[in-house]
Short mmCIF file of N, CA and C in Angstrom, two decimals:
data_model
loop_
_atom_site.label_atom_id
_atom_site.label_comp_id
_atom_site.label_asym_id
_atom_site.label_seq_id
_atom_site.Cartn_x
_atom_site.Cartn_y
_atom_site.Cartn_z
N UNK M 1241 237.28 53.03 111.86
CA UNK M 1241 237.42 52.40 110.55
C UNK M 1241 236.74 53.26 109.48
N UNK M 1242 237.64 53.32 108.15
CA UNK M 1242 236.69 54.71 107.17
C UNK M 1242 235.85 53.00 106.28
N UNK M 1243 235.23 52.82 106.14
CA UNK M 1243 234.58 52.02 105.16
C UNK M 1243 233.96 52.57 103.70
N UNK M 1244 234.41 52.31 102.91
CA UNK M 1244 233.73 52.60 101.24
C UNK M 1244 232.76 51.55 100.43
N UNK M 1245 231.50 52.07 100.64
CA UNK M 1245 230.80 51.23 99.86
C UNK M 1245 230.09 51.45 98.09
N UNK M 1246 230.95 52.55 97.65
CA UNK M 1246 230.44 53.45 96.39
C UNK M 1246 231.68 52.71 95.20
N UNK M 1247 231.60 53.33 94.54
CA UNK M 1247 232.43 53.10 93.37
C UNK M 1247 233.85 53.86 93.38
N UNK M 1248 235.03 52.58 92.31
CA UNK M 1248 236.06 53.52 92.17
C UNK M 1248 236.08 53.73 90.98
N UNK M 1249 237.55 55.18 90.91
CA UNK M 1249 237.75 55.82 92.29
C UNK M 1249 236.63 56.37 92.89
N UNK M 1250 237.70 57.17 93.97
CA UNK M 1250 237.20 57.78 94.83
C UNK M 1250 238.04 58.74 94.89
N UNK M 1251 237.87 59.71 96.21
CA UNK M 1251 238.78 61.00 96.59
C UNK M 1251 238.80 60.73 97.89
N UNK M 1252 240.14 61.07 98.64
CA UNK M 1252 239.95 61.06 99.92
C UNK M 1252 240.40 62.57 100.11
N UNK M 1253 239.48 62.92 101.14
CA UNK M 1253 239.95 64.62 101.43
C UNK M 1253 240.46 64.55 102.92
N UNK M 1254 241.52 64.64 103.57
CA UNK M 1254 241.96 65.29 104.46
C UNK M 1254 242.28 66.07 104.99
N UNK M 1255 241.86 66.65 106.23
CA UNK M 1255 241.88 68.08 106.57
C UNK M 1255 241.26 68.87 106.19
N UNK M 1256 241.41 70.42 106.56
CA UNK M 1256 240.70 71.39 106.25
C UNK M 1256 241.35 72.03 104.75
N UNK M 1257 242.33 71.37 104.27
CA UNK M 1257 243.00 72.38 103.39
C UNK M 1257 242.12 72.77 101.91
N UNK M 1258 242.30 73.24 101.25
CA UNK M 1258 241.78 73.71 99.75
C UNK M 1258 242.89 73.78 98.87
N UNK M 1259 242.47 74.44 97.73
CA UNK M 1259 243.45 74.78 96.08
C UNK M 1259 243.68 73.05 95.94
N UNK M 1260 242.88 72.14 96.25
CA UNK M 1260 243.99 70.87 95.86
C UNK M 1260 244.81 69.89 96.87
N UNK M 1261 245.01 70.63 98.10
CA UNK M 1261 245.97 69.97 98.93
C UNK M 1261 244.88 69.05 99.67
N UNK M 1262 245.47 68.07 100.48
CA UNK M 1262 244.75 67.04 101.05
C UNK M 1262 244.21 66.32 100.25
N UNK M 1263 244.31 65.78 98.86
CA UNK M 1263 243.15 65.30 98.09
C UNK M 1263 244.28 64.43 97.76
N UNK M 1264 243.52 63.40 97.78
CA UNK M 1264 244.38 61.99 97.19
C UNK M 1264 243.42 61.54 96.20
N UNK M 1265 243.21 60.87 95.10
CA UNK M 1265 242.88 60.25 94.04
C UNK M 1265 243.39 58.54 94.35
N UNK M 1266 242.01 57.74 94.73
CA UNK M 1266 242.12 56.67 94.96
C UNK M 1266 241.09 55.61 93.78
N UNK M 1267 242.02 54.99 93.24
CA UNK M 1267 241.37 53.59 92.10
C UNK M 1267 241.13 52.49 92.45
N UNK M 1268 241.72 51.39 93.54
CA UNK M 1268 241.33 50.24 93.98
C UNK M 1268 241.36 50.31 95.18
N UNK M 1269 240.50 49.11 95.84
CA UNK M 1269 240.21 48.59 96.77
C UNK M 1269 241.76 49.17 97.90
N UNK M 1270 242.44 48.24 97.24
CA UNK M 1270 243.77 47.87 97.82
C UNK M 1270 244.87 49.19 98.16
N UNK M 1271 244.72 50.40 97.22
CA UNK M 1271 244.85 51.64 97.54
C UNK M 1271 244.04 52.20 98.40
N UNK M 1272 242.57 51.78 98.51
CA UNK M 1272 241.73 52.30 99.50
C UNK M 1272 242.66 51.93 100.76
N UNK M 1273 242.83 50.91 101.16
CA UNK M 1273 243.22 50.28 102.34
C UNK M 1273 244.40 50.97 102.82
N UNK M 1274 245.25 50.81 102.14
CA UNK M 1274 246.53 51.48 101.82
C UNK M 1274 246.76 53.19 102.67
N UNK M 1275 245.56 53.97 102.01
CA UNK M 1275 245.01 55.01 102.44
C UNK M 1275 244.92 55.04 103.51
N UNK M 1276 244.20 54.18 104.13
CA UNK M 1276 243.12 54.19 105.41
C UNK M 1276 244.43 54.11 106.61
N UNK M 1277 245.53 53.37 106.05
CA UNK M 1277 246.30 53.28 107.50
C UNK M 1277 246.88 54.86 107.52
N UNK M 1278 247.44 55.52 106.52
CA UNK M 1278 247.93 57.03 106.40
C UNK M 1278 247.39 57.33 107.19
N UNK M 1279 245.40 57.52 106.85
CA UNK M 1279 244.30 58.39 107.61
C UNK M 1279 244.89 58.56 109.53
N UNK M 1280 245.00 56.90 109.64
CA UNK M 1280 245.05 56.26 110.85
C UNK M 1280 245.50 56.64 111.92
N UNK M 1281 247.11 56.68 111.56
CA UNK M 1281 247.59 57.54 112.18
C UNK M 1281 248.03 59.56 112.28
N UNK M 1282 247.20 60.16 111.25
CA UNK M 1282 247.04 61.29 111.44
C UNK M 1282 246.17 61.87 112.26
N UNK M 1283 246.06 63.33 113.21
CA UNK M 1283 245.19 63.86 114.01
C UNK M 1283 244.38 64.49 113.20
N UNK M 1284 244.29 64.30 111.87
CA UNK M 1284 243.13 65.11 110.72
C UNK M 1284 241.92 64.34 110.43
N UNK M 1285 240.85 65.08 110.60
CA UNK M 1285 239.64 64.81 109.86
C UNK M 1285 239.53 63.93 107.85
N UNK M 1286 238.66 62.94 107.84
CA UNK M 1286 238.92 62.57 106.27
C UNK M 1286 237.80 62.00 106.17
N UNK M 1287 237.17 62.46 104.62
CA UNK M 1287 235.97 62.50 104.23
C UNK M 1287 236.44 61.47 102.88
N UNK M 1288 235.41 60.67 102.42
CA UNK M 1288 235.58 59.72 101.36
C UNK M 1288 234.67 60.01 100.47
N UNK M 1289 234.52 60.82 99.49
CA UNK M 1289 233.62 61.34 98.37
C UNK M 1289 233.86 60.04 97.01
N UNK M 1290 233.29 60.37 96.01
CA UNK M 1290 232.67 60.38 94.79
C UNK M 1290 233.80 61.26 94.03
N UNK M 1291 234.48 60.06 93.15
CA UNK M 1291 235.12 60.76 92.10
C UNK M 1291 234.30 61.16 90.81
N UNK M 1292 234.16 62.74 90.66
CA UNK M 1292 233.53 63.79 89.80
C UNK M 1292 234.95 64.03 88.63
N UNK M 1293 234.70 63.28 87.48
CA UNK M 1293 235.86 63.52 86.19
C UNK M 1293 235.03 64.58 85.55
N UNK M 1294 235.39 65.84 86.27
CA UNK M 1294 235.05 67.26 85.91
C UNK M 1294 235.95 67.99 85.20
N UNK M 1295 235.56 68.66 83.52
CA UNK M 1295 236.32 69.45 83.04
C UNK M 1295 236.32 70.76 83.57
N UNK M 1296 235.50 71.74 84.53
CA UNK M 1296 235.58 72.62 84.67
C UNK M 1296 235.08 72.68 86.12
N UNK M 1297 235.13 73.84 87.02
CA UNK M 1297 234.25 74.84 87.84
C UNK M 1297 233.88 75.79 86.91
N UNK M 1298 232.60 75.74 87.76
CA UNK M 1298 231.38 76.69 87.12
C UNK M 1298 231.29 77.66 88.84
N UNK M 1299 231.27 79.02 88.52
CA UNK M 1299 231.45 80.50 89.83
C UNK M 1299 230.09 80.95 89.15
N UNK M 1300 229.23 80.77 90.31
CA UNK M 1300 227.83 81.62 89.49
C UNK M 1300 227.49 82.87 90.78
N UNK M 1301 227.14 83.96 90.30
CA UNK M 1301 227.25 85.13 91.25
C UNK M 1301 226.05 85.73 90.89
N UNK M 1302 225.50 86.18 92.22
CA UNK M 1302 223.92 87.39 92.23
C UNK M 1302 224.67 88.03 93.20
N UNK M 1303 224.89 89.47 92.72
CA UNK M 1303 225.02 90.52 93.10
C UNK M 1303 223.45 91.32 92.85
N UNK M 1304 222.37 91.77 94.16
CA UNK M 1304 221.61 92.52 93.89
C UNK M 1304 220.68 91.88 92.98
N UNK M 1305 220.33 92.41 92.02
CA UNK M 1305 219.75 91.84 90.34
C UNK M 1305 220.61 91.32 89.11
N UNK M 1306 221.42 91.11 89.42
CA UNK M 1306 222.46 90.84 88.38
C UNK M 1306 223.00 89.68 88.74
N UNK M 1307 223.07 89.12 87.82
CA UNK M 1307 224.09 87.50 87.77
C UNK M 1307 224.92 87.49 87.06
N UNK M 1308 226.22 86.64 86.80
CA UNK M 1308 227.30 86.42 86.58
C UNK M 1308 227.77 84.86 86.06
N UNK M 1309 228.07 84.62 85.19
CA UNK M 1309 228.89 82.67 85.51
C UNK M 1309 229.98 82.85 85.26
N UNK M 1310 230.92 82.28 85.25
CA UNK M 1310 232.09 81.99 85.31
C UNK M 1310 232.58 80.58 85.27
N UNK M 1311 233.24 80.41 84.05
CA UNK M 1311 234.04 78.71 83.77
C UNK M 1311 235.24 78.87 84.00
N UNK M 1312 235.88 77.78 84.71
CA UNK M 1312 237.28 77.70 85.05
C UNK M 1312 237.46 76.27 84.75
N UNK M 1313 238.61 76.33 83.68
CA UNK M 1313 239.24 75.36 83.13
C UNK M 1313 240.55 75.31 83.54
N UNK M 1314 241.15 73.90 84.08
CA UNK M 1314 242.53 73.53 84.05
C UNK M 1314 243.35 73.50 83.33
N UNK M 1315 244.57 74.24 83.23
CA UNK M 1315 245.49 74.05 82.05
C UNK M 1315 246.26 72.88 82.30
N UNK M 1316 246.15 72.14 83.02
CA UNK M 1316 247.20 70.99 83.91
C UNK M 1316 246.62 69.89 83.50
N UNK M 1317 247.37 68.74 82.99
CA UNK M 1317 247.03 67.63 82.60
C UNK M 1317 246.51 66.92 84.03
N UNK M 1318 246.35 66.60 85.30
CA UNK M 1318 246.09 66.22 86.09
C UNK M 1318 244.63 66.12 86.61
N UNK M 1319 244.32 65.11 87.25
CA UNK M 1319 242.84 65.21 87.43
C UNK M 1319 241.63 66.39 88.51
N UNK M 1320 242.80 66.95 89.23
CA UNK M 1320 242.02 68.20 90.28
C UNK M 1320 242.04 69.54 88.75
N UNK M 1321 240.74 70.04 89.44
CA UNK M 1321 240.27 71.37 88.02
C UNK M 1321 240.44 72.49 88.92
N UNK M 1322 240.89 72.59 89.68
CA UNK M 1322 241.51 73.92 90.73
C UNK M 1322 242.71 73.92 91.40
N UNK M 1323 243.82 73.26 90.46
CA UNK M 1323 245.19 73.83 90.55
C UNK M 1323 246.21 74.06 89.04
N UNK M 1324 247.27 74.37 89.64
CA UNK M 1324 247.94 75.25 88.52
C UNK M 1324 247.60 76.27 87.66
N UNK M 1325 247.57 76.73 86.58
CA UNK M 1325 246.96 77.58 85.46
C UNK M 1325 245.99 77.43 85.25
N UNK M 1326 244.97 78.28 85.23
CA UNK M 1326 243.58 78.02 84.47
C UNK M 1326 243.16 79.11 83.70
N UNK M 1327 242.43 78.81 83.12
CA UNK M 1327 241.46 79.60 82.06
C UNK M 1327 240.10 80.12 82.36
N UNK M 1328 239.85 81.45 82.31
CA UNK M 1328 238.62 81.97 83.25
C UNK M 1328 237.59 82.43 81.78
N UNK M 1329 236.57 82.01 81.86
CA UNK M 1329 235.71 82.68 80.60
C UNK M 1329 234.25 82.40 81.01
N UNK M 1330 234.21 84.08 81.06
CA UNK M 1330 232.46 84.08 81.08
C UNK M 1330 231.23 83.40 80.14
N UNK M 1331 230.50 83.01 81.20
CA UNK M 1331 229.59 81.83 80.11
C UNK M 1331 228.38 82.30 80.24
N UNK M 1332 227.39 82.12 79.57
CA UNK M 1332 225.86 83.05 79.38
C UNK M 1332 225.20 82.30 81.21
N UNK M 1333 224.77 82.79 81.49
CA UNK M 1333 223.93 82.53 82.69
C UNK M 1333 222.38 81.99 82.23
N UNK M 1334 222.13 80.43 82.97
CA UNK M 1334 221.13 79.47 82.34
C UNK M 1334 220.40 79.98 83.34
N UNK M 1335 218.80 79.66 83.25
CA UNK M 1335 217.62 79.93 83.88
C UNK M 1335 217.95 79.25 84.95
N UNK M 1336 218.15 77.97 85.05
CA UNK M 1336 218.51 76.85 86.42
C UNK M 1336 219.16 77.74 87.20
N UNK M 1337 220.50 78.09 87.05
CA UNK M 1337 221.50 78.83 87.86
C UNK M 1337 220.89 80.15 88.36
N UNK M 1338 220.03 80.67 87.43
CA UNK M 1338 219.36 81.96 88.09
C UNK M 1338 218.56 80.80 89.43
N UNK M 1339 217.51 80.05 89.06
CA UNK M 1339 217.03 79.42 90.40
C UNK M 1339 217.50 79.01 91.16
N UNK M 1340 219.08 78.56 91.28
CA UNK M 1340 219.90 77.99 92.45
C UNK M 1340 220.35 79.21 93.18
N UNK M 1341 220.60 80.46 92.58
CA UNK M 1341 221.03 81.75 93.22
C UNK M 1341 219.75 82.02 93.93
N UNK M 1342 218.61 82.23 93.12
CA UNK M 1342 217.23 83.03 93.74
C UNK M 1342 217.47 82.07 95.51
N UNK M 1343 217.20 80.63 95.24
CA UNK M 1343 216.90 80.00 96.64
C UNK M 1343 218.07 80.29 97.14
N UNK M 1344 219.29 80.27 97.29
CA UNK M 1344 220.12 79.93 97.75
C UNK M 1344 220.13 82.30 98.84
N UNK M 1345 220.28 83.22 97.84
CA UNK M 1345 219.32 84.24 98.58
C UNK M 1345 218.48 84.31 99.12
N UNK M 1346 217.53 83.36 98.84
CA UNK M 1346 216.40 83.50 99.86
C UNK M 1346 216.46 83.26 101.30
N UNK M 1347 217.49 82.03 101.33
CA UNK M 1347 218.12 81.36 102.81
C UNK M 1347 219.03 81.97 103.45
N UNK M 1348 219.49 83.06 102.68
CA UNK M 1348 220.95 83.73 103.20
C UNK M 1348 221.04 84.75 103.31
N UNK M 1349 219.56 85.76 102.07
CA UNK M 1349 219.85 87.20 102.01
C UNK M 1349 221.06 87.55 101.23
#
């Protein structure tokens, strides 16, 4: 049984896929349910997240001493921000993001 005890929506992710695929966009209860029998009978893995009404991905990069950000905006009226057309524009790199890179090197090299 998948049980949801968070707020809607939600996202249901199935499978391993990316760019968008496997992602359903769920608003009520009754769509939850709805969902759950699909899940049911498939041999795929499905995770029940937290719908994030995100205008962008943010790509933050440490190469060496050097950092990088990167905003990616959807040109697509739709609610996933990593399909169809997008818009790539470098954005100043914040102190925070330098500290999520520093630790995130420290654990990984």
């Amino acid at each position: 049984d998948i049980i949801h005890k968070g707020q809607y929506p939600c996202v249901f992710k199935i499978g391993h896929a990316h760019g968008g695929l496997g992602k359903v966009k769920v608003d009520t209860e009754e769509g939850f349910q709805d969902l759950t029998g699909v899940v049911a009978v498939s041999t795929q893995y499905c995770t029940v997240e937290e719908f994030v009404d995100a205008y962008c991905d943010l790509h933050i990069y440490k190469i060496g001493t050097k950092y990088k950000a990167l905003m990616r905006k959807s040109l697509s009226e739709g609610w996933k921000t990593n399909v169809g057309e997008s818009d790539i524009q470098e954005v100043p790199v914040q102190d925070k993001y330098k500290v999520w890179m520093d630790e995130v090197s420290a654990l990984f090299g």
